[in-house]
PDB file of C-alpha atoms and ligand atoms in Angstrom:
ATOM      1  CA  UNK A   1       9.889 -71.900 -40.731  1.00  0.00           C
ATOM      2  CA  UNK A   2      10.239 -75.118 -42.755  1.00  0.00           C
ATOM      3  CA  UNK A   3      12.606 -78.007 -42.075  1.00  0.00           C
ATOM      4  CA  UNK A   4      15.312 -76.281 -44.127  1.00  0.00           C
ATOM      5  CA  UNK A   5      18.373 -74.750 -42.585  1.00  0.00           C
ATOM      6  CA  UNK A   6      17.978 -71.087 -41.734  1.00  0.00           C
ATOM      7  CA  UNK A   7      20.049 -68.128 -42.859  1.00  0.00           C
ATOM      8  CA  UNK A   8      20.947 -65.876 -39.927  1.00  0.00           C
ATOM      9  CA  UNK A   9      22.251 -62.319 -40.000  1.00  0.00           C
ATOM     10  CA  UNK A  10      24.416 -61.333 -37.025  1.00  0.00           C
ATOM     11  CA  UNK A  11      24.931 -57.560 -36.891  1.00  0.00           C
ATOM     12  CA  UNK A  12      27.240 -55.226 -34.945  1.00  0.00           C
ATOM     13  CA  UNK A  13      29.364 -52.099 -35.429  1.00  0.00           C
ATOM     14  CA  UNK A  14      32.590 -54.122 -35.283  1.00  0.00           C
ATOM     15  CA  UNK A  15      33.946 -57.497 -34.222  1.00  0.00           C
ATOM     16  CA  UNK A  16      32.098 -57.611 -30.869  1.00  0.00           C
ATOM     17  CA  UNK A  17      29.115 -59.482 -32.265  1.00  0.00           C
ATOM     18  CA  UNK A  18      31.473 -62.367 -33.026  1.00  0.00           C
ATOM     19  CA  UNK A  19      31.271 -63.225 -29.302  1.00  0.00           C
ATOM     20  CA  UNK A  20      27.514 -63.738 -29.722  1.00  0.00           C
ATOM     21  CA  UNK A  21      27.899 -65.493 -33.092  1.00  0.00           C
ATOM     22  CA  UNK A  22      30.315 -67.959 -31.431  1.00  0.00           C
ATOM     23  CA  UNK A  23      27.715 -68.995 -28.851  1.00  0.00           C
ATOM     24  CA  UNK A  24      24.962 -69.323 -31.463  1.00  0.00           C
ATOM     25  CA  UNK A  25      26.924 -71.277 -34.047  1.00  0.00           C
ATOM     26  CA  UNK A  26      28.263 -73.599 -31.381  1.00  0.00           C
ATOM     27  CA  UNK A  27      24.788 -74.946 -30.641  1.00  0.00           C
ATOM     28  CA  UNK A  28      23.411 -74.402 -34.183  1.00  0.00           C
ATOM     29  CA  UNK A  29      26.350 -75.128 -36.538  1.00  0.00           C
ATOM     30  CA  UNK A  30      24.225 -76.285 -39.471  1.00  0.00           C
ATOM     31  CA  UNK A  31      22.607 -72.950 -40.252  1.00  0.00           C
ATOM     32  CA  UNK A  32      24.062 -70.419 -42.698  1.00  0.00           C
ATOM     33  CA  UNK A  33      25.541 -67.314 -41.072  1.00  0.00           C
ATOM     34  CA  UNK A  34      26.186 -63.879 -42.470  1.00  0.00           C
ATOM     35  CA  UNK A  35      28.027 -61.491 -40.166  1.00  0.00           C
ATOM     36  CA  UNK A  36      27.696 -57.815 -41.076  1.00  0.00           C
ATOM     37  CA  UNK A  37      29.587 -55.074 -39.263  1.00  0.00           C
ATOM     38  CA  UNK A  38      29.025 -51.377 -39.791  1.00  0.00           C
ATOM     39  CA  UNK A  39      32.593 -50.201 -39.274  1.00  0.00           C
ATOM     40  CA  UNK A  40      31.905 -47.135 -41.465  1.00  0.00           C
ATOM     41  CA  UNK A  41      30.034 -45.736 -38.435  1.00  0.00           C
ATOM     42  CA  UNK A  42      32.095 -47.368 -35.638  1.00  0.00           C
ATOM     43  CA  UNK A  43      32.024 -46.754 -32.694  1.00  0.00           C
ATOM     44  CA  UNK A  44      28.259 -46.883 -32.177  1.00  0.00           C
ATOM     45  CA  UNK A  45      28.720 -45.869 -28.543  1.00  0.00           C
ATOM     46  CA  UNK A  46      29.640 -42.359 -29.692  1.00  0.00           C
ATOM     47  CA  UNK A  47      26.838 -41.894 -32.262  1.00  0.00           C
ATOM     48  CA  UNK A  48      23.818 -39.649 -31.888  1.00  0.00           C
ATOM     49  CA  UNK A  49      20.616 -41.551 -31.186  1.00  0.00           C
ATOM     50  CA  UNK A  50      18.821 -40.514 -34.401  1.00  0.00           C
ATOM     51  CA  UNK A  51      21.889 -41.180 -36.577  1.00  0.00           C
ATOM     52  CA  UNK A  52      22.129 -44.697 -35.150  1.00  0.00           C
ATOM     53  CA  UNK A  53      18.426 -45.467 -35.522  1.00  0.00           C
ATOM     54  CA  UNK A  54      18.268 -44.240 -39.162  1.00  0.00           C
ATOM     55  CA  UNK A  55      21.441 -46.061 -40.141  1.00  0.00           C
ATOM     56  CA  UNK A  56      20.566 -49.414 -38.606  1.00  0.00           C
ATOM     57  CA  UNK A  57      17.022 -49.256 -39.971  1.00  0.00           C
ATOM     58  CA  UNK A  58      18.175 -48.779 -43.584  1.00  0.00           C
ATOM     59  CA  UNK A  59      21.245 -50.972 -43.503  1.00  0.00           C
ATOM     60  CA  UNK A  60      19.620 -53.972 -41.809  1.00  0.00           C
ATOM     61  CA  UNK A  61      16.271 -53.904 -43.644  1.00  0.00           C
ATOM     62  CA  UNK A  62      17.980 -53.603 -47.052  1.00  0.00           C
ATOM     63  CA  UNK A  63      20.499 -56.331 -46.245  1.00  0.00           C
ATOM     64  CA  UNK A  64      17.779 -58.714 -44.994  1.00  0.00           C
ATOM     65  CA  UNK A  65      15.923 -58.304 -48.271  1.00  0.00           C
ATOM     66  CA  UNK A  66      19.011 -58.629 -50.492  1.00  0.00           C
ATOM     67  CA  UNK A  67      20.225 -61.792 -48.763  1.00  0.00           C
ATOM     68  CA  UNK A  68      16.933 -63.525 -47.949  1.00  0.00           C
ATOM     69  CA  UNK A  69      17.603 -63.635 -44.220  1.00  0.00           C
ATOM     70  CA  UNK A  70      15.376 -65.753 -41.907  1.00  0.00           C
ATOM     71  CA  UNK A  71      16.381 -64.290 -38.541  1.00  0.00           C
ATOM     72  CA  UNK A  72      18.376 -61.255 -37.398  1.00  0.00           C
ATOM     73  CA  UNK A  73      20.469 -60.906 -34.259  1.00  0.00           C
ATOM     74  CA  UNK A  74      21.374 -57.336 -33.368  1.00  0.00           C
ATOM     75  CA  UNK A  75      24.535 -58.416 -31.538  1.00  0.00           C
ATOM     76  CA  UNK A  76      25.118 -54.954 -30.116  1.00  0.00           C
ATOM     77  CA  UNK A  77      23.812 -53.559 -26.827  1.00  0.00           C
ATOM     78  CA  UNK A  78      24.258 -49.964 -27.966  1.00  0.00           C
ATOM     79  CA  UNK A  79      21.946 -50.529 -30.959  1.00  0.00           C
ATOM     80  CA  UNK A  80      19.536 -53.019 -29.350  1.00  0.00           C
ATOM     81  CA  UNK A  81      18.685 -50.615 -26.529  1.00  0.00           C
ATOM     82  CA  UNK A  82      17.082 -48.238 -29.088  1.00  0.00           C
ATOM     83  CA  UNK A  83      16.410 -49.926 -32.465  1.00  0.00           C
ATOM     84  CA  UNK A  84      14.486 -53.112 -31.659  1.00  0.00           C
ATOM     85  CA  UNK A  85      10.887 -51.758 -31.736  1.00  0.00           C
ATOM     86  CA  UNK A  86      11.507 -50.029 -35.089  1.00  0.00           C
ATOM     87  CA  UNK A  87      13.187 -53.076 -36.663  1.00  0.00           C
ATOM     88  CA  UNK A  88      10.475 -55.441 -35.438  1.00  0.00           C
ATOM     89  CA  UNK A  89       7.850 -53.158 -36.964  1.00  0.00           C
ATOM     90  CA  UNK A  90       9.701 -53.071 -40.308  1.00  0.00           C
ATOM     91  CA  UNK A  91      10.640 -56.759 -40.656  1.00  0.00           C
ATOM     92  CA  UNK A  92       8.432 -59.845 -40.795  1.00  0.00           C
ATOM     93  CA  UNK A  93      11.201 -62.181 -39.547  1.00  0.00           C
ATOM     94  CA  UNK A  94      12.304 -62.633 -35.902  1.00  0.00           C
ATOM     95  CA  UNK A  95      14.660 -59.936 -34.590  1.00  0.00           C
ATOM     96  CA  UNK A  96      16.669 -60.912 -31.507  1.00  0.00           C
ATOM     97  CA  UNK A  97      18.499 -58.219 -29.537  1.00  0.00           C
ATOM     98  CA  UNK A  98      21.248 -58.180 -26.929  1.00  0.00           C
ATOM     99  CA  UNK A  99      20.797 -56.060 -23.815  1.00  0.00           C
ATOM    100  CA  UNK A 100      22.856 -55.887 -20.591  1.00  0.00           C
ATOM    101  CA  UNK A 101      22.306 -58.953 -18.350  1.00  0.00           C
ATOM    102  CA  UNK A 102      21.192 -56.931 -15.300  1.00  0.00           C
ATOM    103  CA  UNK A 103      18.462 -59.404 -14.339  1.00  0.00           C
ATOM    104  CA  UNK A 104      20.652 -62.531 -13.926  1.00  0.00           C
ATOM    105  CA  UNK A 105      23.358 -60.377 -12.331  1.00  0.00           C
ATOM    106  CA  UNK A 106      20.995 -59.172  -9.640  1.00  0.00           C
ATOM    107  CA  UNK A 107      20.165 -62.767  -8.665  1.00  0.00           C
ATOM    108  CA  UNK A 108      23.860 -63.508  -8.215  1.00  0.00           C
ATOM    109  CA  UNK A 109      25.142 -60.330  -6.586  1.00  0.00           C
ATOM    110  CA  UNK A 110      25.408 -60.002  -2.795  1.00  0.00           C
ATOM    111  CA  UNK A 111      27.150 -56.649  -2.725  1.00  0.00           C
ATOM    112  CA  UNK A 112      26.734 -54.579  -5.881  1.00  0.00           C
ATOM    113  CA  UNK A 113      26.615 -54.938  -9.671  1.00  0.00           C
ATOM    114  CA  UNK A 114      29.078 -53.288 -12.030  1.00  0.00           C
ATOM    115  CA  UNK A 115      27.785 -52.481 -15.515  1.00  0.00           C
ATOM    116  CA  UNK A 116      30.578 -52.083 -18.072  1.00  0.00           C
ATOM    117  CA  UNK A 117      29.225 -50.844 -21.410  1.00  0.00           C
ATOM    118  CA  UNK A 118      29.587 -48.130 -24.033  1.00  0.00           C
ATOM    119  CA  UNK A 119      29.068 -44.451 -23.139  1.00  0.00           C
ATOM    120  CA  UNK A 120      25.726 -44.563 -25.001  1.00  0.00           C
ATOM    121  CA  UNK A 121      24.409 -47.761 -23.384  1.00  0.00           C
ATOM    122  CA  UNK A 122      24.871 -46.507 -19.825  1.00  0.00           C
ATOM    123  CA  UNK A 123      22.783 -43.401 -20.571  1.00  0.00           C
ATOM    124  CA  UNK A 124      19.899 -45.185 -22.338  1.00  0.00           C
ATOM    125  CA  UNK A 125      16.392 -45.013 -20.923  1.00  0.00           C
ATOM    126  CA  UNK A 126      16.156 -48.775 -21.622  1.00  0.00           C
ATOM    127  CA  UNK A 127      19.166 -49.441 -19.364  1.00  0.00           C
ATOM    128  CA  UNK A 128      17.729 -47.241 -16.625  1.00  0.00           C
ATOM    129  CA  UNK A 129      14.470 -49.184 -16.771  1.00  0.00           C
ATOM    130  CA  UNK A 130      16.301 -52.536 -16.669  1.00  0.00           C
ATOM    131  CA  UNK A 131      18.068 -51.384 -13.510  1.00  0.00           C
ATOM    132  CA  UNK A 132      14.865 -50.060 -11.914  1.00  0.00           C
ATOM    133  CA  UNK A 133      12.894 -53.184 -12.761  1.00  0.00           C
ATOM    134  CA  UNK A 134      15.448 -55.901 -12.049  1.00  0.00           C
ATOM    135  CA  UNK A 135      18.357 -54.801  -9.882  1.00  0.00           C
ATOM    136  CA  UNK A 136      16.344 -55.676  -6.729  1.00  0.00           C
ATOM    137  CA  UNK A 137      17.679 -52.637  -4.929  1.00  0.00           C
ATOM    138  CA  UNK A 138      21.282 -53.745  -5.337  1.00  0.00           C
ATOM    139  CA  UNK A 139      23.499 -50.778  -6.151  1.00  0.00           C
ATOM    140  CA  UNK A 140      24.611 -50.624  -9.789  1.00  0.00           C
ATOM    141  CA  UNK A 141      27.870 -48.872 -10.626  1.00  0.00           C
ATOM    142  CA  UNK A 142      28.418 -48.009 -14.286  1.00  0.00           C
ATOM    143  CA  UNK A 143      31.446 -47.435 -16.479  1.00  0.00           C
ATOM    144  CA  UNK A 144      30.955 -46.377 -20.109  1.00  0.00           C
ATOM    145  CA  UNK A 145      34.116 -46.696 -22.181  1.00  0.00           C
ATOM    146  CA  UNK A 146      34.882 -46.653 -25.892  1.00  0.00           C
ATOM    147  CA  UNK A 147      38.528 -47.366 -25.157  1.00  0.00           C
ATOM    148  CA  UNK A 148      37.570 -50.857 -23.962  1.00  0.00           C
ATOM    149  CA  UNK A 149      35.756 -51.425 -27.259  1.00  0.00           C
ATOM    150  CA  UNK A 150      38.883 -50.364 -29.164  1.00  0.00           C
ATOM    151  CA  UNK A 151      40.981 -52.720 -27.026  1.00  0.00           C
ATOM    152  CA  UNK A 152      38.814 -55.676 -28.072  1.00  0.00           C
ATOM    153  CA  UNK A 153      39.184 -54.655 -31.746  1.00  0.00           C
ATOM    154  CA  UNK A 154      42.965 -54.434 -31.263  1.00  0.00           C
ATOM    155  CA  UNK A 155      43.221 -57.770 -29.445  1.00  0.00           C
ATOM    156  CA  UNK A 156      41.397 -59.608 -32.217  1.00  0.00           C
ATOM    157  CA  UNK A 157      44.022 -58.241 -34.620  1.00  0.00           C
ATOM    158  CA  UNK A 158      46.818 -59.686 -32.499  1.00  0.00           C
ATOM    159  CA  UNK A 159      47.703 -56.776 -30.150  1.00  0.00           C
ATOM    160  CA  UNK A 160      48.430 -57.226 -26.439  1.00  0.00           C
ATOM    161  CA  UNK A 161      46.135 -55.497 -23.983  1.00  0.00           C
ATOM    162  CA  UNK A 162      47.768 -52.940 -21.702  1.00  0.00           C
ATOM    163  CA  UNK A 163      46.619 -54.206 -18.281  1.00  0.00           C
ATOM    164  CA  UNK A 164      47.692 -50.967 -16.581  1.00  0.00           C
ATOM    165  CA  UNK A 165      45.392 -48.996 -18.875  1.00  0.00           C
ATOM    166  CA  UNK A 166      42.585 -51.489 -18.252  1.00  0.00           C
ATOM    167  CA  UNK A 167      43.162 -51.188 -14.501  1.00  0.00           C
ATOM    168  CA  UNK A 168      42.963 -47.405 -14.806  1.00  0.00           C
ATOM    169  CA  UNK A 169      39.573 -47.655 -16.566  1.00  0.00           C
ATOM    170  CA  UNK A 170      38.016 -50.319 -14.310  1.00  0.00           C
ATOM    171  CA  UNK A 171      39.726 -49.257 -11.071  1.00  0.00           C
ATOM    172  CA  UNK A 172      36.859 -47.048  -9.818  1.00  0.00           C
ATOM    173  CA  UNK A 173      34.461 -50.025  -9.490  1.00  0.00           C
ATOM    174  CA  UNK A 174      36.974 -52.739  -8.706  1.00  0.00           C
ATOM    175  CA  UNK A 175      36.557 -53.085  -4.932  1.00  0.00           C
ATOM    176  CA  UNK A 176      32.877 -52.177  -4.741  1.00  0.00           C
ATOM    177  CA  UNK A 177      31.237 -54.951  -6.772  1.00  0.00           C
ATOM    178  CA  UNK A 178      30.948 -58.740  -6.724  1.00  0.00           C
ATOM    179  CA  UNK A 179      29.272 -59.204 -10.144  1.00  0.00           C
ATOM    180  CA  UNK A 180      30.198 -57.377 -13.365  1.00  0.00           C
ATOM    181  CA  UNK A 181      27.915 -57.284 -16.401  1.00  0.00           C
ATOM    182  CA  UNK A 182      29.753 -57.164 -19.740  1.00  0.00           C
ATOM    183  CA  UNK A 183      27.163 -54.864 -21.358  1.00  0.00           C
ATOM    184  CA  UNK A 184      28.907 -54.616 -24.716  1.00  0.00           C
ATOM    185  CA  UNK A 185      29.405 -57.573 -27.031  1.00  0.00           C
ATOM    186  CA  UNK A 186      33.038 -56.593 -27.576  1.00  0.00           C
ATOM    187  CA  UNK A 187      33.919 -57.279 -23.940  1.00  0.00           C
ATOM    188  CA  UNK A 188      33.729 -61.104 -23.882  1.00  0.00           C
ATOM    189  CA  UNK A 189      36.656 -60.888 -26.347  1.00  0.00           C
ATOM    190  CA  UNK A 190      38.772 -59.357 -23.544  1.00  0.00           C
ATOM    191  CA  UNK A 191      37.108 -61.267 -20.705  1.00  0.00           C
ATOM    192  CA  UNK A 192      40.329 -62.827 -19.377  1.00  0.00           C
ATOM    193  CA  UNK A 193      42.011 -59.445 -19.145  1.00  0.00           C
ATOM    194  CA  UNK A 194      38.955 -57.867 -17.451  1.00  0.00           C
ATOM    195  CA  UNK A 195      38.847 -60.790 -15.002  1.00  0.00           C
ATOM    196  CA  UNK A 196      42.519 -60.432 -14.159  1.00  0.00           C
ATOM    197  CA  UNK A 197      42.048 -56.728 -13.419  1.00  0.00           C
ATOM    198  CA  UNK A 198      38.813 -57.078 -11.394  1.00  0.00           C
ATOM    199  CA  UNK A 199      40.068 -60.170  -9.546  1.00  0.00           C
ATOM    200  CA  UNK A 200      38.793 -63.745  -9.404  1.00  0.00           C
ATOM    201  CA  UNK A 201      36.214 -62.895  -6.691  1.00  0.00           C
ATOM    202  CA  UNK A 202      34.197 -60.843  -9.212  1.00  0.00           C
ATOM    203  CA  UNK A 203      31.810 -62.882 -11.352  1.00  0.00           C
ATOM    204  CA  UNK A 204      31.612 -61.742 -15.003  1.00  0.00           C
ATOM    205  CA  UNK A 205      28.330 -62.145 -16.858  1.00  0.00           C
ATOM    206  CA  UNK A 206      27.407 -61.627 -20.507  1.00  0.00           C
ATOM    207  CA  UNK A 207      24.324 -62.342 -22.599  1.00  0.00           C
ATOM    208  CA  UNK A 208      25.849 -64.685 -25.236  1.00  0.00           C
ATOM    209  CA  UNK A 209      24.543 -68.068 -24.062  1.00  0.00           C
ATOM    210  CA  UNK A 210      21.049 -66.705 -23.312  1.00  0.00           C
ATOM    211  CA  UNK A 211      20.881 -65.201 -26.817  1.00  0.00           C
ATOM    212  CA  UNK A 212      21.955 -68.502 -28.385  1.00  0.00           C
ATOM    213  CA  UNK A 213      19.159 -70.313 -26.518  1.00  0.00           C
ATOM    214  CA  UNK A 214      16.647 -67.668 -27.584  1.00  0.00           C
ATOM    215  CA  UNK A 215      17.685 -68.081 -31.232  1.00  0.00           C
ATOM    216  CA  UNK A 216      17.446 -71.870 -30.920  1.00  0.00           C
ATOM    217  CA  UNK A 217      13.903 -71.560 -29.545  1.00  0.00           C
ATOM    218  CA  UNK A 218      12.864 -69.529 -32.615  1.00  0.00           C
ATOM    219  CA  UNK A 219      14.153 -72.014 -35.207  1.00  0.00           C
ATOM    220  CA  UNK A 220      12.972 -75.484 -36.148  1.00  0.00           C
ATOM    221  CA  UNK A 221      15.650 -78.192 -35.905  1.00  0.00           C
ATOM    222  CA  UNK A 222      17.505 -78.491 -39.225  1.00  0.00           C
ATOM    223  CA  UNK A 223      17.078 -81.506 -41.469  1.00  0.00           C
ATOM    224  CA  UNK A 224      20.670 -81.387 -42.685  1.00  0.00           C
ATOM    225  CA  UNK A 225      22.311 -81.967 -39.292  1.00  0.00           C
ATOM    226  CA  UNK A 226      25.904 -83.097 -39.735  1.00  0.00           C
ATOM    227  CA  UNK A 227      26.981 -80.575 -42.328  1.00  0.00           C
ATOM    228  CA  UNK A 228      28.250 -77.158 -41.355  1.00  0.00           C
ATOM    229  CA  UNK A 229      26.371 -74.275 -42.988  1.00  0.00           C
ATOM    230  CA  UNK A 230      27.948 -71.453 -44.982  1.00  0.00           C
ATOM    231  CA  UNK A 231      29.710 -68.483 -43.335  1.00  0.00           C
ATOM    232  CA  UNK A 232      30.157 -65.035 -44.901  1.00  0.00           C
ATOM    233  CA  UNK A 233      31.330 -61.778 -43.377  1.00  0.00           C
ATOM    234  CA  UNK A 234      30.781 -58.235 -44.692  1.00  0.00           C
ATOM    235  CA  UNK A 235      31.939 -54.781 -43.586  1.00  0.00           C
ATOM    236  CA  UNK A 236      30.563 -51.374 -44.612  1.00  0.00           C
ATOM    237  CA  UNK A 237      34.093 -49.888 -44.964  1.00  0.00           C
ATOM    238  CA  UNK A 238      37.560 -51.349 -45.553  1.00  0.00           C
ATOM    239  CA  UNK A 239      38.508 -52.741 -42.111  1.00  0.00           C
ATOM    240  CA  UNK A 240      41.428 -51.432 -40.147  1.00  0.00           C
ATOM    241  CA  UNK A 241      44.381 -53.893 -40.231  1.00  0.00           C
ATOM    242  CA  UNK A 242      42.425 -56.029 -42.671  1.00  0.00           C
ATOM    243  CA  UNK A 243      45.119 -58.675 -43.095  1.00  0.00           C
ATOM    244  CA  UNK A 244      45.419 -59.355 -39.363  1.00  0.00           C
ATOM    245  CA  UNK A 245      41.640 -59.368 -39.074  1.00  0.00           C
ATOM    246  CA  UNK A 246      41.277 -61.929 -41.859  1.00  0.00           C
ATOM    247  CA  UNK A 247      43.756 -64.196 -40.085  1.00  0.00           C
ATOM    248  CA  UNK A 248      41.713 -63.989 -36.849  1.00  0.00           C
ATOM    249  CA  UNK A 249      38.463 -64.640 -38.716  1.00  0.00           C
ATOM    250  CA  UNK A 250      39.575 -68.104 -39.797  1.00  0.00           C
ATOM    251  CA  UNK A 251      39.207 -69.276 -36.185  1.00  0.00           C
ATOM    252  CA  UNK A 252      35.566 -68.116 -36.369  1.00  0.00           C
ATOM    253  CA  UNK A 253      35.176 -70.223 -39.562  1.00  0.00           C
ATOM    254  CA  UNK A 254      34.933 -67.155 -41.818  1.00  0.00           C
ATOM    255  CA  UNK A 255      36.732 -66.492 -45.055  1.00  0.00           C
ATOM    256  CA  UNK A 256      38.050 -63.011 -45.881  1.00  0.00           C
ATOM    257  CA  UNK A 257      35.896 -59.950 -45.189  1.00  0.00           C
ATOM    258  CA  UNK A 258      33.819 -58.854 -48.201  1.00  0.00           C
ATOM    259  CA  UNK A 259      32.803 -55.259 -48.662  1.00  0.00           C
ATOM    260  CA  UNK A 260      29.255 -53.980 -48.503  1.00  0.00           C
ATOM    261  CA  UNK A 261      29.689 -50.185 -48.838  1.00  0.00           C
ATOM    262  CA  UNK A 262      26.971 -48.210 -47.092  1.00  0.00           C
ATOM    263  CA  UNK A 263      26.670 -44.498 -46.569  1.00  0.00           C
ATOM    264  CA  UNK A 264      23.514 -42.666 -45.650  1.00  0.00           C
TER     265      UNK A 264
HETATM  266  N1  DGL B   1      29.476 -54.082 -29.667  1.00  0.00           N
HETATM  267  C1  DGL B   1      28.733 -52.963 -29.313  1.00  0.00           C
HETATM  268  C2  DGL B   1      27.829 -53.112 -28.118  1.00  0.00           C
HETATM  269  O1  DGL B   1      27.492 -54.205 -27.746  1.00  0.00           O
HETATM  270  C3  DGL B   1      29.037 -51.581 -29.781  1.00  0.00           C
HETATM  271  C4  DGL B   1      30.426 -51.029 -29.633  1.00  0.00           C
HETATM  272  C5  DGL B   1      30.570 -49.668 -30.295  1.00  0.00           C
HETATM  273  O2  DGL B   1      30.559 -49.619 -31.536  1.00  0.00           O
HETATM  274  O3  DGL B   1      30.652 -48.660 -29.580  1.00  0.00           O
HETATM  275  O4  DGL B   1      27.430 -52.159 -27.536  1.00  0.00           O
END
């Protein structure tokens, strides 16, 4: 890549990828960012494997071409755990994925690891292999929940999280683990609430900072340091509670959501 600023595409099914975008743009503010979320097919954690692969392949490859993207971040564990090989074969630019941080968690856990992710992510072969290869024989307890994903979407639009409901979902692993992996990019958006339910003794880990460093290592330093790059955000369907969402997006330095209709 030349000494010009890069144009990055950050992709997810909803607002979760914003947690990854935040970490990346904090250390690389001068690049241009386009955030694309496929809310027409949300939640990804409930989609059939082949539907998800075909959708992401077409949507992302077409978008990369239309917008002259230099690097893609699939800021979604549910997609990354199955689409990365196909996307890397189709695209000639770097494709960075986000997968559950089992490896760092295993170095920090003394008792057991809790993996909190979508229903799809906890059943993936990729996740099973991560656990087999890196959990160093520490027990891994898993909870797959779409309700938690919805809660993050609601919180970003200004709703309060029902801590009793959260406690009900996370209760089964609460006293058994000392490290919890936030294996869905939506969950850092409700990290404080998850922490308050699991207790301060449980360490929460996500992949955001590691992904930001990986992206940094793939780009050349920008010549135009000092100026913030452009920010655009697109959705594949009209977003739910669009007005409230647009208000929240200003704190992520985005203007209003633009529409990029996509149906397969
Ligand atoms: N943010 C997503 C992830 O990291 C997907 C959530 C969903 O659409 O189910 O898995």
